[in-house]
Short mmCIF file of C-alpha atoms and ligand atoms in Angstrom, two decimals:
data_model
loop_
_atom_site.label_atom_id
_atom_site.label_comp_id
_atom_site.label_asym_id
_atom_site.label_seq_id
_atom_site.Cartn_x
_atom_site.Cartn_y
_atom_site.Cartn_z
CA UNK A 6 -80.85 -37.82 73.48
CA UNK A 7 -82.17 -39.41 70.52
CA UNK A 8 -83.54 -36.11 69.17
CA UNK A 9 -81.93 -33.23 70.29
CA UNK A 10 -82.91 -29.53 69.80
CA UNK A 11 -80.48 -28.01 67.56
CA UNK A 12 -80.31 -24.81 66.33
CA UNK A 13 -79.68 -24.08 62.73
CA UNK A 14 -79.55 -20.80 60.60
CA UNK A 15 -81.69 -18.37 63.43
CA UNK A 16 -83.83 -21.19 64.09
CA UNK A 17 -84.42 -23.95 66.94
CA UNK A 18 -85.41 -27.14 65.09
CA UNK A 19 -85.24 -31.26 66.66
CA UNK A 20 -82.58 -32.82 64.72
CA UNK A 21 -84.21 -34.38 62.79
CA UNK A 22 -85.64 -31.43 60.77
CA UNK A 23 -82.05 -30.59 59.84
CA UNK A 24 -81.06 -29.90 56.22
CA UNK A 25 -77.95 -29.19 54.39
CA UNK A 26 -77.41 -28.27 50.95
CA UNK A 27 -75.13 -30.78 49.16
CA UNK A 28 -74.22 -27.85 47.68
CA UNK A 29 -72.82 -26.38 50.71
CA UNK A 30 -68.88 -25.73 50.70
CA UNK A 31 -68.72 -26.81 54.56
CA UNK A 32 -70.08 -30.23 52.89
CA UNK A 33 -67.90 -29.93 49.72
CA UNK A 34 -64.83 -29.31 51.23
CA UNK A 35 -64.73 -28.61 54.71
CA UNK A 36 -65.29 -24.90 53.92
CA UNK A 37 -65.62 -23.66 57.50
CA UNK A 38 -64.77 -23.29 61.10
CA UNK A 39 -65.95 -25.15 64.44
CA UNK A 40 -65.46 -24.74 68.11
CA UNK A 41 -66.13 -27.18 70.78
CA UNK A 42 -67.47 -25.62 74.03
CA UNK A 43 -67.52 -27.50 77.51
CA UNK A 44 -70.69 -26.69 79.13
CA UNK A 45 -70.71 -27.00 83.78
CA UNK A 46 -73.90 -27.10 84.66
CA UNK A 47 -75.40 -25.95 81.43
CA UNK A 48 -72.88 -22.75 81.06
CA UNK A 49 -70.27 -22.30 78.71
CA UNK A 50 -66.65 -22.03 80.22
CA UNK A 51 -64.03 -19.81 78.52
CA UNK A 52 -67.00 -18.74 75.84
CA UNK A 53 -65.60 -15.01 75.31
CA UNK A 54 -62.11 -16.71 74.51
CA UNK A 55 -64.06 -19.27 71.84
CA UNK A 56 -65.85 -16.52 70.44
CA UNK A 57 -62.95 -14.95 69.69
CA UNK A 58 -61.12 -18.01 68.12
CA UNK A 59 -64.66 -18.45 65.93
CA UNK A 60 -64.07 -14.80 64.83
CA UNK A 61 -60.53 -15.07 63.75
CA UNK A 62 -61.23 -18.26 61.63
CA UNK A 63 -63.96 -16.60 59.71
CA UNK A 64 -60.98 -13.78 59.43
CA UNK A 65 -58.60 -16.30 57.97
CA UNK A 66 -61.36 -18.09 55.35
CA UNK A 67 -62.65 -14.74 54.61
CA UNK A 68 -66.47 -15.85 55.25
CA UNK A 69 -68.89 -12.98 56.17
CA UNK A 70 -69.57 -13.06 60.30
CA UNK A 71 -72.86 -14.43 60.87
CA UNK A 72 -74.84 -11.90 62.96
CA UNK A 73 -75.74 -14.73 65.75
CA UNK A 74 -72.25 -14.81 66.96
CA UNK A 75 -73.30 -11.68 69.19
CA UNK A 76 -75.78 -13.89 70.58
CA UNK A 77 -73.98 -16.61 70.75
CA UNK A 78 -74.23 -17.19 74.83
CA UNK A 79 -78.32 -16.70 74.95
CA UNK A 80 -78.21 -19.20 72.41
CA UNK A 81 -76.16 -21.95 74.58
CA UNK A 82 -78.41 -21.17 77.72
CA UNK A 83 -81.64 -21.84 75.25
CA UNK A 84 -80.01 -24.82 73.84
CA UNK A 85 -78.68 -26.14 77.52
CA UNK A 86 -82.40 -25.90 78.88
CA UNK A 87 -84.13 -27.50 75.94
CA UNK A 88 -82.06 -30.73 75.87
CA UNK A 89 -81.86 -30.66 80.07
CA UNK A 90 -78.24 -29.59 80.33
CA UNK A 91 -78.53 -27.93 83.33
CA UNK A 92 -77.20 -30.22 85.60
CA UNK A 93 -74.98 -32.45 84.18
CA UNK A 94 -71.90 -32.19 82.18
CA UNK A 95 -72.40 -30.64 78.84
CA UNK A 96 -70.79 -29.31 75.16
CA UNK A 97 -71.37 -27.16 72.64
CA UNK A 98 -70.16 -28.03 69.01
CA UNK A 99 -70.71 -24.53 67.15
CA UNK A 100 -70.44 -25.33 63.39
CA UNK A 101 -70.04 -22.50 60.41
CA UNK A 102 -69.83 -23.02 56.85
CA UNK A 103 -69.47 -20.60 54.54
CA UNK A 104 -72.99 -21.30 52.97
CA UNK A 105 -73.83 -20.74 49.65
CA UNK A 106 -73.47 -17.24 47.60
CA UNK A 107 -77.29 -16.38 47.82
CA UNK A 108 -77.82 -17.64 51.53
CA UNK A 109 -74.45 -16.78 52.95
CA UNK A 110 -73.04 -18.82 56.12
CA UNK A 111 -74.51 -22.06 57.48
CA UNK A 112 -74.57 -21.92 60.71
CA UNK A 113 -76.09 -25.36 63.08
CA UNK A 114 -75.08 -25.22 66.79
CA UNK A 115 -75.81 -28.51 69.11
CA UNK A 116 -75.19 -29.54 72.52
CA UNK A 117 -75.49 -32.56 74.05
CA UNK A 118 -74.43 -34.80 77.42
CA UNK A 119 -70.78 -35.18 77.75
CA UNK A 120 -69.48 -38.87 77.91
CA UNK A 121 -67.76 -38.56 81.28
CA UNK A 122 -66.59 -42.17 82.11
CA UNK A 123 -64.25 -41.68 78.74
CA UNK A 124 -62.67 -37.94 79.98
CA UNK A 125 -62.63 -39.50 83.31
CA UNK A 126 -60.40 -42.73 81.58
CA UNK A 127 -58.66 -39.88 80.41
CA UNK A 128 -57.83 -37.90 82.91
CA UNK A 129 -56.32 -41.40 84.51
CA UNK A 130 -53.30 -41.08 82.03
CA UNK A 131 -52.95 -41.22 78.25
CA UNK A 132 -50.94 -43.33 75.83
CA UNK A 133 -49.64 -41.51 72.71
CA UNK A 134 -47.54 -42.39 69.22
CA UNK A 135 -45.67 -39.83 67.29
CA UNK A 136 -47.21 -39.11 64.01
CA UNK A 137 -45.42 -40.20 61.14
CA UNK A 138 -45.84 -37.12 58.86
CA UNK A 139 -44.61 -33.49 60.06
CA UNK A 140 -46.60 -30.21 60.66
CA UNK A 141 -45.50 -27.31 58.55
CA UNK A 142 -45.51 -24.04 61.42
CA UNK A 143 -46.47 -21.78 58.38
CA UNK A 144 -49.71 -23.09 57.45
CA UNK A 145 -52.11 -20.32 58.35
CA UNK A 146 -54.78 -23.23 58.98
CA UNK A 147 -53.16 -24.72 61.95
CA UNK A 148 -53.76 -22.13 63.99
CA UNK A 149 -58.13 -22.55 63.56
CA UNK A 150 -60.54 -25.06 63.49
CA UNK A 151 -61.39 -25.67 60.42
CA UNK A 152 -64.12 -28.04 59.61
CA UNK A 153 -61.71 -29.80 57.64
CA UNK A 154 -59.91 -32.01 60.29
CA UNK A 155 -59.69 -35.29 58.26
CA UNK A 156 -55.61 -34.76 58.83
CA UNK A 157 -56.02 -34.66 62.93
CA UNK A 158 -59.22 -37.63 62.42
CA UNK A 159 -56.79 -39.25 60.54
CA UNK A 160 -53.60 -39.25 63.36
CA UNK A 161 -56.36 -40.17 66.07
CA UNK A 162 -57.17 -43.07 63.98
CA UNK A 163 -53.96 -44.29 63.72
CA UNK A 164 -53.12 -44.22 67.18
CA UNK A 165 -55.77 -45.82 68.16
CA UNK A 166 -55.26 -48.90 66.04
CA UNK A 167 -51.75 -48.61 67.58
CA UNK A 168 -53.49 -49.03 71.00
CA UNK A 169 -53.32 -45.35 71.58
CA UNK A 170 -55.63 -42.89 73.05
CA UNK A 171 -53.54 -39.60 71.00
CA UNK A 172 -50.96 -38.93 67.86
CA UNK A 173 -48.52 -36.08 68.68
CA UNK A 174 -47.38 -33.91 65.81
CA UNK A 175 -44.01 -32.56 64.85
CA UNK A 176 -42.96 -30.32 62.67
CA UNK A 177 -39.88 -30.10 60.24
CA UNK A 178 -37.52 -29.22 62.93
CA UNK A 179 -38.33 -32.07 64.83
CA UNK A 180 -39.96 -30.22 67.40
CA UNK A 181 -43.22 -31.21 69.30
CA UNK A 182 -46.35 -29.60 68.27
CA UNK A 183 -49.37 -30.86 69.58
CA UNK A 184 -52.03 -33.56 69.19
CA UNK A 185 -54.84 -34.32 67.39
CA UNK A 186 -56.85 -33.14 69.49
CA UNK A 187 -54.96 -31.37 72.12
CA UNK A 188 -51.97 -29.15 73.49
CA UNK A 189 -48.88 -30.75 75.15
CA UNK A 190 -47.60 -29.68 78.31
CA UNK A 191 -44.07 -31.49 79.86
CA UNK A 192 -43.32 -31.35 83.27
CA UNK A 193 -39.47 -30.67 84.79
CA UNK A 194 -37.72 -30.97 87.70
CA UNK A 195 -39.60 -27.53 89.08
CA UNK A 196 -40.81 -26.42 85.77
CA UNK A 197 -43.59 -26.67 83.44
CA UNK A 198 -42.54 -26.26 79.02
CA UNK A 199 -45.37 -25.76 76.62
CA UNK A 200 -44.29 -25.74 72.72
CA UNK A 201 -44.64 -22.12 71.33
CA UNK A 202 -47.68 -21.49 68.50
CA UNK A 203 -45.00 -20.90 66.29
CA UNK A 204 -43.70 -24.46 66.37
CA UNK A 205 -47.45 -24.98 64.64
CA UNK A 206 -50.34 -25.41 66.95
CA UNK A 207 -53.44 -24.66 67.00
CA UNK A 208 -54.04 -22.14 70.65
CA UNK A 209 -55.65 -23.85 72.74
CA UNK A 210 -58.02 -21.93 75.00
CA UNK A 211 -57.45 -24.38 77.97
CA UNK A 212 -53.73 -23.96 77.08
CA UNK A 213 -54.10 -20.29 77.69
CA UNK A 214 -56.02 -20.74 80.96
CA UNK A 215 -53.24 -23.48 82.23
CA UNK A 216 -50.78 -21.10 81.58
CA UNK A 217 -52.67 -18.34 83.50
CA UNK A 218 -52.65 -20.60 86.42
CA UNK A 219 -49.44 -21.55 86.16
CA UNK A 220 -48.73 -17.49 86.81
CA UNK A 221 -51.41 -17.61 89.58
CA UNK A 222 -50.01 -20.74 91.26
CA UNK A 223 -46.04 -20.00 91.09
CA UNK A 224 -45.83 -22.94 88.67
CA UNK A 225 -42.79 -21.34 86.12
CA UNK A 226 -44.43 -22.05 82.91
CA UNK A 227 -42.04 -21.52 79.54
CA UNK A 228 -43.22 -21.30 76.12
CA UNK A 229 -40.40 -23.13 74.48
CA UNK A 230 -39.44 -25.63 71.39
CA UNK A 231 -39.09 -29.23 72.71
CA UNK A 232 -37.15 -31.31 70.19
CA UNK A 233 -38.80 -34.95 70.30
CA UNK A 234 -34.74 -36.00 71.22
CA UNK A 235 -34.14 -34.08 74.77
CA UNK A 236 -37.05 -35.64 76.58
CA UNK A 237 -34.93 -37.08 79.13
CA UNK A 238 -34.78 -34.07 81.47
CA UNK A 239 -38.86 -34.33 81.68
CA UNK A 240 -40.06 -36.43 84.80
CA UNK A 241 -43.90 -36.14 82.69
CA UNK A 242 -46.67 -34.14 80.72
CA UNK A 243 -49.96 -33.77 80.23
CA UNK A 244 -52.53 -33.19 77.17
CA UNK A 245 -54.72 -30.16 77.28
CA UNK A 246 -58.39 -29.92 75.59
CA UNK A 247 -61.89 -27.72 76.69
CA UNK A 248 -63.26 -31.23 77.46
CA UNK A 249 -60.69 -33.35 78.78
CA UNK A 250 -59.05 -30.67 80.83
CA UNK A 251 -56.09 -32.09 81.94
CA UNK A 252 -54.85 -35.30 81.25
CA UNK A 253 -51.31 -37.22 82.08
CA UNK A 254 -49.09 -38.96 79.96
CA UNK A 255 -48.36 -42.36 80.36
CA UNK A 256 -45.32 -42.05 77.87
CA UNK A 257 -44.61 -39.51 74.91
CA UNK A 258 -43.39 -41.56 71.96
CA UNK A 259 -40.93 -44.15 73.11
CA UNK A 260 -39.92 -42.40 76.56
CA UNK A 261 -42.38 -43.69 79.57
CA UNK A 262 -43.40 -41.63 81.83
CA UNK A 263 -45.68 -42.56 85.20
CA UNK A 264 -48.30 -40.21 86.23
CA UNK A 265 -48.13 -40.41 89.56
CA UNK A 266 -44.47 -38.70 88.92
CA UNK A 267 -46.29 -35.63 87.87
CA UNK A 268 -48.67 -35.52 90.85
CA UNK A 269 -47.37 -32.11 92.83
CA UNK A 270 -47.56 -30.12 89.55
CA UNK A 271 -51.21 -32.24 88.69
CA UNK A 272 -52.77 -31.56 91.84
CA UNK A 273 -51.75 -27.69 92.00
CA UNK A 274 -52.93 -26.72 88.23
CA UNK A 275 -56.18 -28.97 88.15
CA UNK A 276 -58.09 -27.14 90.98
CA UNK A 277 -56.71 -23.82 90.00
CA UNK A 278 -58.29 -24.84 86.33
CA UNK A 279 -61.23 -26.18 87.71
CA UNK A 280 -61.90 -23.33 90.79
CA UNK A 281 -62.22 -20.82 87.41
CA UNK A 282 -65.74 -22.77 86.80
CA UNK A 283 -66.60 -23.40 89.98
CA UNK A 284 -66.51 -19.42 90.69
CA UNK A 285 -68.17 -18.79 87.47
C1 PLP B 12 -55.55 -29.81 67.24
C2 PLP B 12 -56.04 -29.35 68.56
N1 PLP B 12 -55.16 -28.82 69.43
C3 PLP B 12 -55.55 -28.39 70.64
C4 PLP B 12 -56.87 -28.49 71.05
C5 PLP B 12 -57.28 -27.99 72.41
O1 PLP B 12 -57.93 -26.76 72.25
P1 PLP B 12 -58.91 -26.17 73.36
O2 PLP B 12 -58.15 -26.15 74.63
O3 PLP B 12 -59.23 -24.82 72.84
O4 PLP B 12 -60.09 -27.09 73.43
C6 PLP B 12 -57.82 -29.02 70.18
C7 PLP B 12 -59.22 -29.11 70.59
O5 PLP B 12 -60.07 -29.57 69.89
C8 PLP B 12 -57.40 -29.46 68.91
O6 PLP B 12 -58.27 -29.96 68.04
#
């Protein structure tokens, strides 16, 4: 899609026609929020639950809701026909900056083809490092997306020229928190531990929904602070994201863990997760 149909402050333009103010604080600092939308078959999964995390941002920076956000889902089925979404695997980057005083919020919403052999990679297992820096639960910003992520691009980039695929935070307590661009699950002997928001996460709307069908399935899933040093009594865990779904760990830090260990719990949650769409 060399060209895509975007659409940008109430209006559906090709790419190309695109313009932001360099004056913009979403381009000045990273004044704004974003969401990240996995589209099946050209419809959004989970949107309500987005909207609602898009809402709370704008809460939290105190920028003035754009009226589109009612309209947010005729705006993804325009968007998904235009660029021929319908039938292959999709997302939806929805991008709002708080604009300048006299125009107010920027808003610019794309969606494109999903690159499926790399979530597919993923979903094969997953090598992490543990961040060298710690994640401070109180700041208010962790828990939306702000468009300034240069801390998470940052981790990513540094496991990956550590051979990586993910950095894992922790916070001052030592505790695990999430990566860069996912939530952690670990998987015991007949139970599955997710670390509470308050250990300093952002929530995760495919979190949520794994934890729902955890409920559904009879999977006991505990929100609960896993110090980086009492791994041992975990036989695995996964990484949770709205595009990668579910993905195994092939080690967390320096313990290894083998994915196929993890398989019973894997192939109980991922149809559950994926049966939600399906149905949809
Ligand atoms: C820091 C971080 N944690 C967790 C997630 C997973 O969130 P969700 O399941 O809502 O996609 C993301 C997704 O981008 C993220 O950036």
């Amino acid at each position: 899609m060399s060209n895509p149909v975007i659409f940008q402050d109430n209006r559906y333009i090709t790419a190309d026609r695109a313009v932001i103010s360099p004056f913009d604080p979403g381009f000045m600092h990273g004044d704004g929020i974003f969401e990240t939308i996995r589209l099946y078959q050209g419809l959004p999964f989970k949107l309500e639950l987005h909207r609602q995390r898009l809402e709370r941002g704008l809460e939290v920076l105190d920028i003035p809701k754009p009226e589109m956000i009612d309209k947010l889902a005729d705006i993804i089925t325009h968007l998904s026909s235009r660029n021929h979404l319908q039938n292959i695997q999709g997302m939806v980057r929805i991008m709002i900056s708080r604009g300048q005083e006299a125009t107010g919020p920027t808003v610019i919403i794309q969606a494109s083809p999903l690159d499926i052999k790399e979530i597919r990679k993923r979903q094969q297992g997953m090598k992490t490092i543990i961040l060298p820096w710690k994640r401070d639960p109180n700041n208010p910003l962790l828990g939306i997306k702000t468009m300034n992520y240069l801390e998470n691009k940052h981790g990513r980039k540094l496991a990956v020229r550590q051979g990586a695929d993910e950095g894992i935070f922790l916070n001052h307590d030592g505790e695990l928190c999430e990566g860069t661009f996912s939530n952690l699950f670990l998987v015991g002997r007949d139970f599955v531990v997710t670390p509470p928001i308050e250990a300093g996460l952002l929530p995760g709307i495919t979190r949520k929904t794994i934890i729902e069908c955890c409920r559904r399935t009879g999977v006991d899933c505990r929100e609960e602070g896993v110090n980086l040093n009492d791994l041992s009594s975990f036989r695995g865990g996964f990484l949770s994201s709205s595009l990668m779904e579910l993905a195994p760990l092939e080690n967390l830090g320096p313990r290894r863990f083998n994915p196929v260990d993890i398989q019973d719990i894997m192939q109980t949650l991922l149809p559950a997760y994926q049966q939600q769409y399906q149905s949809a």
